[in-house]
CSV table of C-alpha atoms in Angstrom, one decimal:
chain,number,residue,atom,x,y,z
Y,259,MET,CA,-202.8,47.4,-120.4
Y,260,PHE,CA,-199.3,48.6,-119.8
Y,261,GLU,CA,-196.2,46.8,-119.9
Y,262,GLN,CA,-193.6,47.1,-116.7
Y,263,GLN,CA,-190.6,45.7,-115.6
Y,264,VAL,CA,-189.1,45.4,-112.2
Y,265,GLN,CA,-185.9,44.4,-110.2
Y,266,CYS,CA,-186.0,43.1,-106.9
Y,267,THR,CA,-183.7,44.7,-104.7
Y,268,SER,CA,-183.2,41.9,-102.2
Y,269,THR,CA,-182.1,39.3,-104.9
Y,270,GLY,CA,-181.1,41.3,-107.8
Y,271,ALA,CA,-183.5,39.4,-110.2
Y,272,ARG,CA,-185.5,41.1,-113.1
Y,273,SER,CA,-188.7,39.9,-114.1
Y,274,VAL,CA,-189.6,39.6,-117.7
Y,275,PRO,CA,-191.5,42.6,-119.0
Y,276,THR,CA,-195.3,41.4,-118.9
Y,277,LEU,CA,-198.5,43.1,-120.1
Y,278,ARG,CA,-200.8,43.5,-117.2
Y,279,ARG,CA,-204.4,44.7,-116.7
Y,280,ALA,CA,-204.7,48.1,-115.4
Y,281,LEU,CA,-206.9,48.3,-112.1
Y,282,MET,CA,-209.8,50.8,-113.0
Y,283,ILE,CA,-211.5,52.8,-110.5
Y,284,LEU,CA,-214.4,55.5,-110.6
Y,285,ARG,CA,-214.2,59.2,-110.6
Y,286,CYS,CA,-216.9,61.6,-110.1
Y,287,GLU,CA,-217.4,63.9,-113.2
Y,288,ALA,CA,-218.9,66.6,-110.9
Y,289,CYS,CA,-216.5,66.7,-107.8
Y,290,ALA,CA,-213.7,64.6,-108.8
Y,291,THR,CA,-214.3,62.0,-105.9
Y,292,LEU,CA,-212.6,58.8,-106.4
Y,293,LEU,CA,-214.7,55.9,-105.7
Y,294,ALA,CA,-214.4,52.1,-105.6
Y,295,PRO,CA,-215.4,50.2,-109.0
Y,296,GLU,CA,-218.9,48.8,-107.8
Y,297,ASP,CA,-219.9,52.2,-106.6
Y,298,THR,CA,-223.3,53.5,-108.7
Y,299,VAL,CA,-223.4,57.0,-107.1
Y,300,CYS,CA,-221.1,59.6,-105.6
Y,301,THR,CA,-220.6,59.3,-102.1
Y,302,SER,CA,-219.8,63.0,-101.7
Y,303,CYS,CA,-222.3,64.9,-103.9
Y,304,GLY,CA,-224.7,62.2,-105.2
Y,305,ARG,CA,-224.3,62.6,-108.5
Y,306,ASP,CA,-224.0,59.3,-110.8
Y,307,GLU,CA,-221.9,60.9,-113.6
Y,308,LEU,CA,-218.8,58.6,-112.9
Y,309,GLU,CA,-216.0,57.9,-115.4
Y,310,ARG,CA,-213.5,54.8,-115.0
Y,311,VAL,CA,-209.9,55.9,-114.3
Y,312,ARG,CA,-206.9,53.9,-113.9
Y,313,ALA,CA,-205.5,53.4,-110.3
Y,314,ALA,CA,-201.7,52.6,-109.3
Y,315,GLY,CA,-203.0,49.2,-108.1
Y,316,THR,CA,-201.0,49.6,-104.8
Y,317,GLY,CA,-202.8,49.7,-101.5
Y,318,THR,CA,-202.6,48.6,-97.6
Y,319,VAL,CA,-204.8,45.9,-95.9
Y,320,VAL,CA,-207.6,47.4,-93.8
Y,321,SER,CA,-208.7,43.8,-92.9
Y,322,TRP,CA,-208.6,40.3,-94.0
Y,323,THR,CA,-210.4,36.7,-93.3
Y,324,VAL,CA,-209.9,33.2,-94.7
Y,325,VAL,CA,-212.8,31.6,-96.1
Y,326,ASP,CA,-213.6,28.6,-97.8
Y,327,CYS,CA,-214.0,28.9,-101.8
Y,328,SER,CA,-214.6,26.4,-104.4
Y,329,SER,CA,-211.8,24.7,-105.8
Y,330,ALA,CA,-211.1,25.1,-109.8
Y,331,ASP,CA,-209.9,21.2,-109.2
Y,332,LEU,CA,-213.2,19.6,-109.0
Y,333,ARG,CA,-211.8,16.7,-107.0
Y,334,LEU,CA,-211.1,18.8,-104.0
Y,335,ALA,CA,-214.2,20.1,-102.3
Y,336,LEU,CA,-213.0,23.5,-100.5
Y,337,VAL,CA,-209.9,25.4,-100.4
Y,338,PRO,CA,-208.8,28.2,-98.2
Y,339,CYS,CA,-208.9,31.7,-99.8
Y,340,THR,CA,-207.8,35.1,-98.1
Y,341,LEU,CA,-210.5,38.0,-98.6
Y,342,ALA,CA,-209.3,41.4,-97.6
Y,343,ILE,CA,-210.5,45.3,-97.6
Y,344,VAL,CA,-207.7,47.0,-99.3
Y,345,GLU,CA,-207.4,50.8,-99.0
Y,346,LEU,CA,-206.2,51.9,-102.3
Y,347,ASP,CA,-203.3,54.5,-102.2
Y,348,GLU,CA,-206.1,56.8,-104.3
Y,349,GLY,CA,-208.3,56.4,-101.2
Y,350,PRO,CA,-211.1,53.9,-102.0
Y,351,TRP,CA,-211.6,50.6,-100.1
Y,352,ILE,CA,-212.3,47.9,-102.1
Y,353,TYR,CA,-212.7,44.3,-101.6
Y,354,THR,CA,-209.8,41.9,-103.0
Y,355,TRP,CA,-208.7,38.0,-102.9
Y,356,ILE,CA,-205.2,38.0,-101.7
Y,357,GLU,CA,-202.9,35.6,-103.8
Y,358,GLY,CA,-200.1,34.0,-101.5
Y,359,GLU,CA,-199.6,33.8,-97.9
Y,360,LEU,CA,-200.0,36.9,-95.7
Y,361,PRO,CA,-197.4,37.3,-92.7
Y,362,VAL,CA,-198.8,35.9,-89.6
Y,363,HIS,CA,-197.9,38.6,-87.1
Y,364,PRO,CA,-197.2,41.6,-89.4
Y,365,ASP,CA,-195.0,44.1,-87.6
Y,366,ARG,CA,-196.1,47.1,-89.9
Y,367,SER,CA,-199.0,47.7,-92.4
Y,368,MET,CA,-199.1,45.0,-95.3
Y,369,ARG,CA,-198.7,46.7,-98.6
Y,370,VAL,CA,-200.4,45.0,-101.6
Y,371,GLU,CA,-200.4,45.0,-105.3
Y,372,PHE,CA,-202.7,44.7,-108.0
Y,373,LEU,CA,-202.1,41.4,-110.1
Y,374,GLN,CA,-205.2,40.6,-111.8
Y,375,ALA,CA,-208.8,41.0,-112.6
Y,376,GLU,CA,-210.1,37.8,-114.1
Y,377,SER,CA,-213.2,37.7,-116.1
Y,378,GLY,CA,-215.9,36.2,-114.0
Y,379,GLU,CA,-214.0,36.8,-110.6
Y,380,ARG,CA,-216.2,39.0,-108.1
Y,381,PHE,CA,-213.1,40.8,-106.7
Y,382,PRO,CA,-209.5,41.8,-108.2
Y,383,VAL,CA,-206.4,39.8,-107.1
Y,384,PHE,CA,-203.8,41.4,-105.3
Y,385,ALA,CA,-200.6,39.9,-103.8
Y,386,VAL,CA,-198.3,41.2,-100.7
Y,387,GLN,CA,-195.9,43.6,-102.2
Y,388,GLN,CA,-192.5,42.8,-102.6
Y,389,VAL,CA,-189.4,45.1,-101.8
Y,390,CYS,CA,-188.8,45.9,-105.8
Y,391,GLN,CA,-187.8,48.9,-108.1
Y,392,GLU,CA,-188.6,49.6,-111.6
Y,393,VAL,CA,-186.0,49.2,-114.0
Y,394,SER,CA,-185.8,52.1,-116.8
């Protein structure tokens, strides 16, 4: 986990420092290729000696769709959820859930950032990236 404080340039508001889990991906120990977390062998050299490394937690949406998901609130039958393929800045493509709304007609690529990886969730959760800067 790491602590991060950000300041939004559009509003000037500062977030409270929070601890977030890092997004982990895999790196081949033989050839250093970076891989998605669910890979079991290197796609470049075929070796299975893979180590977990921290990813920046940012990327670009390649594709997305809205699917019906079971709700945590058992009174609701199904709720719409956004499932996306995200190309991480490090290169691997991963399946993710997107929290919040996506732009209806994005005029440029959609940048997203990692929020969390809940235990029991199949995919990590990302959100559309806001224009913010880190504060020292």
